[in-house]
PDB file of C-alpha atoms in Angstrom:
ATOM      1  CA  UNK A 991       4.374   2.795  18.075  1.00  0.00           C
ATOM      2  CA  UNK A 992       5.389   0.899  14.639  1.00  0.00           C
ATOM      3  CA  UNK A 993       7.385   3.177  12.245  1.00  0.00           C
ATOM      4  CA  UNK A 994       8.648   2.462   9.409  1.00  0.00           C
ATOM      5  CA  UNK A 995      11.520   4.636   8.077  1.00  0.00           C
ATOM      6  CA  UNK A 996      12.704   5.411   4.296  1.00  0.00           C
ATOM      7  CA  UNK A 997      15.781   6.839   2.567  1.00  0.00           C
ATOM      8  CA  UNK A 998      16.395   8.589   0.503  1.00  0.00           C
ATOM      9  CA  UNK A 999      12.604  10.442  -0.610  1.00  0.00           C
ATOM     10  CA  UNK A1000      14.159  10.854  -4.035  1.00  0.00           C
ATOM     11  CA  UNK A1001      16.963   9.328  -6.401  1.00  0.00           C
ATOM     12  CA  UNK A1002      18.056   9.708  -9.263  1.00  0.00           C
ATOM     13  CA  UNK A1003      20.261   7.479 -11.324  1.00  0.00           C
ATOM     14  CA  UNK A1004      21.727   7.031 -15.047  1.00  0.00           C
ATOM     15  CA  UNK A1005      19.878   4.416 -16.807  1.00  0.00           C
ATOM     16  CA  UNK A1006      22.146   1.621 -16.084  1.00  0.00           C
ATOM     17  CA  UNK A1007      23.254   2.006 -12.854  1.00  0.00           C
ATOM     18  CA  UNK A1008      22.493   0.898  -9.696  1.00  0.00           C
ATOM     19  CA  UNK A1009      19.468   1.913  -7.154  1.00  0.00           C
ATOM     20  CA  UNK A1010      19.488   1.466  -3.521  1.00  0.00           C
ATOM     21  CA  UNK A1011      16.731   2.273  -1.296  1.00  0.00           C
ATOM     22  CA  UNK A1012      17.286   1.973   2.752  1.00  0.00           C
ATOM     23  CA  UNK A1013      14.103   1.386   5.448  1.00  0.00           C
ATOM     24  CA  UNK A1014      14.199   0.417   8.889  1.00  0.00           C
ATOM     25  CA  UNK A1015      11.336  -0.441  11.431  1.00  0.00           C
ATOM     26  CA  UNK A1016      10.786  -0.099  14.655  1.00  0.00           C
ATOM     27  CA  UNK A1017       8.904  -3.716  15.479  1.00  0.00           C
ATOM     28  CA  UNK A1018      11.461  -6.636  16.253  1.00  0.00           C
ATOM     29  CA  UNK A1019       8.405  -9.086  16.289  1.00  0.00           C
ATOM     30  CA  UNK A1020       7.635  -7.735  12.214  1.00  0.00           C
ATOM     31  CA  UNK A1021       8.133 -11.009  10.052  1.00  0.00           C
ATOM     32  CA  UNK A1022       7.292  -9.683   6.505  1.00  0.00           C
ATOM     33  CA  UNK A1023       8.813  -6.992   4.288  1.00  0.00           C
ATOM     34  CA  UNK A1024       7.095  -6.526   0.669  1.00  0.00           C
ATOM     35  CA  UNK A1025       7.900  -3.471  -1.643  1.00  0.00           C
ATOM     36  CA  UNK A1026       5.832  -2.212  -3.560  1.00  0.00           C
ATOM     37  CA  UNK A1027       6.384   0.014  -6.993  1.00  0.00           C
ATOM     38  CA  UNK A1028       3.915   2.839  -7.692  1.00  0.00           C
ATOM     39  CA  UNK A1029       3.726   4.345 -11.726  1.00  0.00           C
ATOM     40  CA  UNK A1030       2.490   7.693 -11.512  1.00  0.00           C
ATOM     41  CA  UNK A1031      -1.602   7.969 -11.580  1.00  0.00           C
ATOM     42  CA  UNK A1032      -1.261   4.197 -10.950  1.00  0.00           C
ATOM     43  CA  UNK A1033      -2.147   1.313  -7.762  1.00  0.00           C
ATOM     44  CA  UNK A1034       0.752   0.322  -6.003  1.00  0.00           C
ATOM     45  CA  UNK A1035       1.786  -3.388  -7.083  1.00  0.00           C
ATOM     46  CA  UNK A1036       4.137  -5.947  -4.986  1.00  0.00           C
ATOM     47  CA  UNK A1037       7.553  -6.261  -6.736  1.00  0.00           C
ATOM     48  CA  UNK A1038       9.124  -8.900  -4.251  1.00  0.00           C
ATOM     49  CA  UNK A1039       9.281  -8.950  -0.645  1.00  0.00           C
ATOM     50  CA  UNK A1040      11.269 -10.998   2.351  1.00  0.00           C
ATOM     51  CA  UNK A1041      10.418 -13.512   5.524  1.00  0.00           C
ATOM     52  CA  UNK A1042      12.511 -12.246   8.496  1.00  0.00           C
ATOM     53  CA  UNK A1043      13.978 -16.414   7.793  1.00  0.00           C
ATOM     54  CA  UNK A1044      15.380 -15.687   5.072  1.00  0.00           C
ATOM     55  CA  UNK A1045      18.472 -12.755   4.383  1.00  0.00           C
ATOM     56  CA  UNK A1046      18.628 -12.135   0.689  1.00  0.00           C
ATOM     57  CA  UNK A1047      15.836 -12.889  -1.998  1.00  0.00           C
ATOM     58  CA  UNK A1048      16.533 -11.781  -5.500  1.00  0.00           C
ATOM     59  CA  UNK A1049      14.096 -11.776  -8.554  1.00  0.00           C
ATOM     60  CA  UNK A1050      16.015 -10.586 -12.077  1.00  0.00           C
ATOM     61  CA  UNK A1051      16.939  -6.641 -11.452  1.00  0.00           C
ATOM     62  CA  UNK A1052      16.051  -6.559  -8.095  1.00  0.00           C
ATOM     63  CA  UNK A1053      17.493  -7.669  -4.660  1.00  0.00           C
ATOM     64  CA  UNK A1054      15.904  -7.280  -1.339  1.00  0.00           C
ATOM     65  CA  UNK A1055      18.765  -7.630   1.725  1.00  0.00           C
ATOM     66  CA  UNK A1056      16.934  -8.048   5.264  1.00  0.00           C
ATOM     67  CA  UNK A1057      19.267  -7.119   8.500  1.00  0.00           C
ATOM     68  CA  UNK A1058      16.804  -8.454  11.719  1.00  0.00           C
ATOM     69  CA  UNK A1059      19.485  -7.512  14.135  1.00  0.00           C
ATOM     70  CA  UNK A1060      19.815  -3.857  13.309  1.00  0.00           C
ATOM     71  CA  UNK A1061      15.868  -3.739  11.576  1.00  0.00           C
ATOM     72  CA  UNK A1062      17.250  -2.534   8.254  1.00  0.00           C
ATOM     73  CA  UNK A1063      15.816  -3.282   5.025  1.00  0.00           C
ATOM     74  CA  UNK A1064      16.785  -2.824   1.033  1.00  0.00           C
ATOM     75  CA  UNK A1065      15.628  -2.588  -2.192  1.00  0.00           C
ATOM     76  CA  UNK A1066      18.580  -3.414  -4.736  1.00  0.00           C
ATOM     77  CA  UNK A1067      17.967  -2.292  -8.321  1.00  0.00           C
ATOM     78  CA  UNK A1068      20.520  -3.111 -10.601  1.00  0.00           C
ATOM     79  CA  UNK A1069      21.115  -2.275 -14.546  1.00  0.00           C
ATOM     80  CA  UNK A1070      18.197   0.465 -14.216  1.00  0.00           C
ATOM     81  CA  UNK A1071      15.650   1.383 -16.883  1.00  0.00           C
ATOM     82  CA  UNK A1072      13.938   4.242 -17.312  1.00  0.00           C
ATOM     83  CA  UNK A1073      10.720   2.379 -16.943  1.00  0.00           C
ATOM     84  CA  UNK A1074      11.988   1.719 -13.254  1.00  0.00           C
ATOM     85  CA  UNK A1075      10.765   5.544 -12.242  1.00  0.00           C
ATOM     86  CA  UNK A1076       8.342   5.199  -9.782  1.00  0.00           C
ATOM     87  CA  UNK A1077       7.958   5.818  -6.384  1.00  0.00           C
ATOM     88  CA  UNK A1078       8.446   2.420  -4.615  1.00  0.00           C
ATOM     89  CA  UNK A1079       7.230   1.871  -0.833  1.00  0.00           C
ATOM     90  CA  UNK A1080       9.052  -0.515   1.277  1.00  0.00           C
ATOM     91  CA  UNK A1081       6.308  -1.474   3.884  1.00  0.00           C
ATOM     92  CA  UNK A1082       6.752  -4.115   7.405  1.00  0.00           C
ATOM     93  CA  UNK A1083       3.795  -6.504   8.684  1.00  0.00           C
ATOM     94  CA  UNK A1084       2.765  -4.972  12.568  1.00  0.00           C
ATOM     95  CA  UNK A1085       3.338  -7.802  14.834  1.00  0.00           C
ATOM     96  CA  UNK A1086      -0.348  -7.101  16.101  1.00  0.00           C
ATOM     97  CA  UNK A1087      -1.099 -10.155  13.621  1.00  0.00           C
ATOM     98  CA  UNK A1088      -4.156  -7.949  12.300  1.00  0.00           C
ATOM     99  CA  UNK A1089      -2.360  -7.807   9.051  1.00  0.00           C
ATOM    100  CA  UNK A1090      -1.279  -4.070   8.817  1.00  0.00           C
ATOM    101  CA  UNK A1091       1.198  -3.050   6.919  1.00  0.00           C
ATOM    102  CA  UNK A1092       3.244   0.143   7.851  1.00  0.00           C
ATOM    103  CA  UNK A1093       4.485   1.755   5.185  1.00  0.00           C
ATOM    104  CA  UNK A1094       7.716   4.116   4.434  1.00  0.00           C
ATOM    105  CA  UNK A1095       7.286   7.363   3.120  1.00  0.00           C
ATOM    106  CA  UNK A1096       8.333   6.749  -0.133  1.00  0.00           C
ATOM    107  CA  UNK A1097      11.356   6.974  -2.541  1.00  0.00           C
ATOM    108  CA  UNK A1098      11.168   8.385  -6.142  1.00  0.00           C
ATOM    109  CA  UNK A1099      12.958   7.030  -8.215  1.00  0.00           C
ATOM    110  CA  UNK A1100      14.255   8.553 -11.332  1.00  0.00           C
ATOM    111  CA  UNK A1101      16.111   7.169 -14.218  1.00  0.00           C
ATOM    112  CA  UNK A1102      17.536   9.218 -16.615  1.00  0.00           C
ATOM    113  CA  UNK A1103      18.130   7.923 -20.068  1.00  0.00           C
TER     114      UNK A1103
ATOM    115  CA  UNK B 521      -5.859  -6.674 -14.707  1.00  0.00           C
ATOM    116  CA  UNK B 522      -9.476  -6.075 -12.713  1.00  0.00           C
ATOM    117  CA  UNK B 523      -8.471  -8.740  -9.587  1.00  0.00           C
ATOM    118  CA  UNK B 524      -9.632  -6.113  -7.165  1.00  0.00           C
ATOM    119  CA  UNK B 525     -11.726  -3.184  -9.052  1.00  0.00           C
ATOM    120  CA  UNK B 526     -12.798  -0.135  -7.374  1.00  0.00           C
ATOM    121  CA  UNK B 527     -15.893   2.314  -8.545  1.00  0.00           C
ATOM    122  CA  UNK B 528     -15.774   5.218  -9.390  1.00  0.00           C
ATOM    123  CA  UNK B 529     -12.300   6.108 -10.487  1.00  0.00           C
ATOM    124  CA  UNK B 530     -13.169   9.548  -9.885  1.00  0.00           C
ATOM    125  CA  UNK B 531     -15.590  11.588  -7.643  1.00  0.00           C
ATOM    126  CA  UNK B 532     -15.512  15.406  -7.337  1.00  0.00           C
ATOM    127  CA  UNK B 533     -18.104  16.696  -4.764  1.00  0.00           C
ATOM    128  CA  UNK B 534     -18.843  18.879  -2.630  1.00  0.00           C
ATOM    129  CA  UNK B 535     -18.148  19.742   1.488  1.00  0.00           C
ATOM    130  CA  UNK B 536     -21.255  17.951   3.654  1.00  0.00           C
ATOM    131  CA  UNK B 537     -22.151  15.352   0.905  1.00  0.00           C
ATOM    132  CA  UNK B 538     -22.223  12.132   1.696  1.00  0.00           C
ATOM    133  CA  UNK B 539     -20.752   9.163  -0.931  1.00  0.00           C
ATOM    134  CA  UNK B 540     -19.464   5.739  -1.333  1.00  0.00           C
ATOM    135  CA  UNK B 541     -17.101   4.412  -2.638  1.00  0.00           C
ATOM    136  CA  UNK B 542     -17.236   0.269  -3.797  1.00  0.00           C
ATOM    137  CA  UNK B 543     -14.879  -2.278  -3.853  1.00  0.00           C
ATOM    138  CA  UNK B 544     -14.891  -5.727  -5.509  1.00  0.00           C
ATOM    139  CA  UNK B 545     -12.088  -8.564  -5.781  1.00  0.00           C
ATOM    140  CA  UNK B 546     -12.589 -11.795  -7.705  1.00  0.00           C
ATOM    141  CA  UNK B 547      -9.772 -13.707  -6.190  1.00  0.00           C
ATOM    142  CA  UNK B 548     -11.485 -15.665  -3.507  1.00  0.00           C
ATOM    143  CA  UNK B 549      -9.137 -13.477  -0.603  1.00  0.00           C
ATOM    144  CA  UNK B 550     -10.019 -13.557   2.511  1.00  0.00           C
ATOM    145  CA  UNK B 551      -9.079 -10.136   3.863  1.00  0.00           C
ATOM    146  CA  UNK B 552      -9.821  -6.301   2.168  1.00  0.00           C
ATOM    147  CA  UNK B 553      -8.674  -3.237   3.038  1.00  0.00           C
ATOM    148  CA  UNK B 554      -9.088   0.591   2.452  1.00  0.00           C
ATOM    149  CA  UNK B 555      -5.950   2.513   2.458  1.00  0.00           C
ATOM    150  CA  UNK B 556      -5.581   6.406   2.306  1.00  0.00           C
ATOM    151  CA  UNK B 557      -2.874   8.170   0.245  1.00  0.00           C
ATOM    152  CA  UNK B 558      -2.810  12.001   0.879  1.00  0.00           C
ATOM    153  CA  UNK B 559      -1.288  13.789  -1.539  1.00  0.00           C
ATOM    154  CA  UNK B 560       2.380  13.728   0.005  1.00  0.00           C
ATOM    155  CA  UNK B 561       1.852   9.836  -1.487  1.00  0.00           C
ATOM    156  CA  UNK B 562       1.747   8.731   2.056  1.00  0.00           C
ATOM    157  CA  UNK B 563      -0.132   5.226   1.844  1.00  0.00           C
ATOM    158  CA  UNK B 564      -2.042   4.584   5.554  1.00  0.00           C
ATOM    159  CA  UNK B 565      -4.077   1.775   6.687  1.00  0.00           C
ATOM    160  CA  UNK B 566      -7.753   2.411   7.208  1.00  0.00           C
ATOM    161  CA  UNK B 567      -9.647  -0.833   7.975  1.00  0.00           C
ATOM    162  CA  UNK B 568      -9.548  -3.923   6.921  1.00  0.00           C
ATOM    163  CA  UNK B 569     -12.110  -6.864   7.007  1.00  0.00           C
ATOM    164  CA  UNK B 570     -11.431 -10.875   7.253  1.00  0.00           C
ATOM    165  CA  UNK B 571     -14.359 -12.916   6.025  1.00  0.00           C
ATOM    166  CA  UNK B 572     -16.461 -10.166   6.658  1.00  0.00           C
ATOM    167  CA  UNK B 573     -15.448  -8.992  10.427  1.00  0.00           C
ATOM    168  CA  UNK B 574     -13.830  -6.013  11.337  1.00  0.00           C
ATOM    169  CA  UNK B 575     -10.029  -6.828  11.592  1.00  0.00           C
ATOM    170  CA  UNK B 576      -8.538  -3.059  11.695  1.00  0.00           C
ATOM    171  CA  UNK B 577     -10.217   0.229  12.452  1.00  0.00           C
ATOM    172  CA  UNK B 578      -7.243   2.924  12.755  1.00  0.00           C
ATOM    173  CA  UNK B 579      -7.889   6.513  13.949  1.00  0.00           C
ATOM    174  CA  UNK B 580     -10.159   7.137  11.453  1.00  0.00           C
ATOM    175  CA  UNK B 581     -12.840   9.709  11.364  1.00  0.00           C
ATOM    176  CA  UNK B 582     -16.496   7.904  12.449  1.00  0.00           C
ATOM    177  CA  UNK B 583     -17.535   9.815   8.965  1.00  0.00           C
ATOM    178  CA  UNK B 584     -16.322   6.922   7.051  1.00  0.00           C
ATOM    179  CA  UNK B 585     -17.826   3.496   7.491  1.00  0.00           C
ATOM    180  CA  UNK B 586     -16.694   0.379   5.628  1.00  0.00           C
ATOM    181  CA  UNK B 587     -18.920  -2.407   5.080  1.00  0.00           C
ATOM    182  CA  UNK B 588     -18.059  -5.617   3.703  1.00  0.00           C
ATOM    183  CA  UNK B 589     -22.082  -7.597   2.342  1.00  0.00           C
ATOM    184  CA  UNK B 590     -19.787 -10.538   1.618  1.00  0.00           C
ATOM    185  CA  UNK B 591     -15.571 -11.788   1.600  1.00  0.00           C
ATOM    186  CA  UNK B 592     -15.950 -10.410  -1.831  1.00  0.00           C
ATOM    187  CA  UNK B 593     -16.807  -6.827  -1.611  1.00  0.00           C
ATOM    188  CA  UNK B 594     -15.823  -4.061   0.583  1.00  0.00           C
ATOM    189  CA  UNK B 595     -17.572  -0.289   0.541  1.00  0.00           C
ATOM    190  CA  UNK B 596     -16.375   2.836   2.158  1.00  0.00           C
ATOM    191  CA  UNK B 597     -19.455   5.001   2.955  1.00  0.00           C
ATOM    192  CA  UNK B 598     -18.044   8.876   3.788  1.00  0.00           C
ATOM    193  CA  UNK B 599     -20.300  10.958   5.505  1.00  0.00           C
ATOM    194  CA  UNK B 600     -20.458  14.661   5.514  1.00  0.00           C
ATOM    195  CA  UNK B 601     -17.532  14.968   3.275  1.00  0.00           C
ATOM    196  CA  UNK B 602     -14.684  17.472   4.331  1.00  0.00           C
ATOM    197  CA  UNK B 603     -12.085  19.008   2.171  1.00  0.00           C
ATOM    198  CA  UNK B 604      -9.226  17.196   4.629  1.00  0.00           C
ATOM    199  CA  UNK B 605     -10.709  13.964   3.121  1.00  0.00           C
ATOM    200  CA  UNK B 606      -9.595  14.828  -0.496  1.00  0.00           C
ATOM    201  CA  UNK B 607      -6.917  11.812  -1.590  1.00  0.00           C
ATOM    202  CA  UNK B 608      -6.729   8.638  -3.293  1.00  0.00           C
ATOM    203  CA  UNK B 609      -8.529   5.879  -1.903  1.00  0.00           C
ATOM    204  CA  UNK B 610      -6.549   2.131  -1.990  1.00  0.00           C
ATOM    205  CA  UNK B 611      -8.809  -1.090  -2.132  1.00  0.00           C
ATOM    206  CA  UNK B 612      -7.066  -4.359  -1.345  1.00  0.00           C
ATOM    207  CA  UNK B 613      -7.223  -7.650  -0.605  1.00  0.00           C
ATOM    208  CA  UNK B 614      -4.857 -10.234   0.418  1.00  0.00           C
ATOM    209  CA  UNK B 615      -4.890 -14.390   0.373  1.00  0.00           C
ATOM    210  CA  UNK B 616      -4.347 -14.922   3.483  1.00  0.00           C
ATOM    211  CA  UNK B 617      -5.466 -14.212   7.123  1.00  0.00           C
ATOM    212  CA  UNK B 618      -3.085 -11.614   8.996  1.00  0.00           C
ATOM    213  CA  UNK B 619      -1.745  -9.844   5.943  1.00  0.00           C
ATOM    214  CA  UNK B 620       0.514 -10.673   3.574  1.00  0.00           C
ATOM    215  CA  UNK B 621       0.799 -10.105  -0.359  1.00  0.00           C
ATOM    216  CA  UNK B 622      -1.865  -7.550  -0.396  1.00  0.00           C
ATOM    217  CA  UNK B 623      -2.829  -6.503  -4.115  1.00  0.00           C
ATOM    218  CA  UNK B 624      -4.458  -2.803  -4.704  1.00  0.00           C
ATOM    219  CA  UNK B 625      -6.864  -1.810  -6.465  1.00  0.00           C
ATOM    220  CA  UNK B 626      -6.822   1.093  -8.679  1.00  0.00           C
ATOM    221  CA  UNK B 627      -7.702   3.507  -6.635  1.00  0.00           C
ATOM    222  CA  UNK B 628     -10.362   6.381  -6.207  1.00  0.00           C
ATOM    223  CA  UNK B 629      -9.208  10.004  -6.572  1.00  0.00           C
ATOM    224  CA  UNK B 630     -11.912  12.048  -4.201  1.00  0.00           C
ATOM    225  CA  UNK B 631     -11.944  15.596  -4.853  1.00  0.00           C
ATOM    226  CA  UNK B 632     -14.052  17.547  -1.703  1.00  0.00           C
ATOM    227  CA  UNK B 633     -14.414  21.585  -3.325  1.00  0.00           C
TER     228      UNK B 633
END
């Protein structure tokens, strides 16, 4: 069935460097990868996410890098703040075309100032 | 930030009872959904509605019953409440048919004692 896979479950970083969070999927026909940062006690809220047409979409601090031949997936964090804790999902469209999203299991992400 | 708003917040009650929970958005979206996150943060897919028809009905106990009166609202109606079905409950609602750039709402922490 569709699985979505996520690395690490935790992190932790100095404020100022780098994050990098790892998914794959299991559905070559998925098209859409959002990711999603969670505050504790609060909704989950879209931070960027990729088309399978395009490879690299960047917004500020963040990077998303999408691999369709090996169905890998990444969250790029750069220059991190310790607002950036959270746990953030990384999540693929099914290809059923219902509009279900499978999400990862979830990274949390520490920053220590 | 109320886009998609979600009543109550909280609800403690007790085994057997049966509650509901409501959902509203106010951006003209097409599709809602209810998402589950257990308390291992584990975000799953529900149901979700399009225009008010029954898009996705996961493996979901037939205790809980969504029911969307219009594209604008969608209620979860739990019967018989169980202590398994203590977790956070995700409204959301996306633009677009078949899923993409879904936006949560802020969630309903159900406590079953």
């Amino acid at each position: 069935g569709e699985n979505v896979e996520q690395h690490p479950s935790t992190l932790s970083v100095q404020e100022g460097d780098s994050a990098v969070i790892k998914c794959t999927y299991s559905d070559s026909a998925s098209n859409y990868f959002p990711w999603y940062k969670q505050e504790l006690g609060k909704r989950p809220q879209l931070i960027i996410d990729i088309r399978s047409n395009v490879g690299e979409k960047k917004d500020q601090r963040i990077a998303v890098t999408l691999n369709k031949t090996a169905k890998h997936f990444s969250l790029h964090i750069t220059e991190t703040q310790p607002e950036d804790s959270a746990v953030y999902f990384c999540a693929a469209l099914g290809s059923s075309n219902t509009g279900k999203l499978i999400f990862g299991q979830g990274t949390t992400l520490q920053v220590k100032p | 930030d109320t886009a998609v708003s979600q009543t109550p917040k909280y609800l403690v009650t007790q085994m057997g009872n049966d509650k509901s929970i409501k959902c509203e958005q106010n951006l003209g979206h097409d599709t809602m959904y209810w998402y589950k996150q257990d308390s291992k943060k584990f975000l799953k897919i529900m149901f979700s509605y399009n225009n008010k028809e029954l898009i996705i009905n996961e493996t979901v106990p037939n205790r809980f019953s969504p029911k969307s009166p219009d594209k604008a609202h969608l209620n979860l109606h739990i019967n018989s409440l169980e202590l398994g079905d203590s977790a956070v409950y995700f409204c959301a609602s996306s633009p677009r048919d078949r899923g993409s750039e879904q936006y949560f709402g802020p969630g309903t922490r159900l406590t079953v004692t």
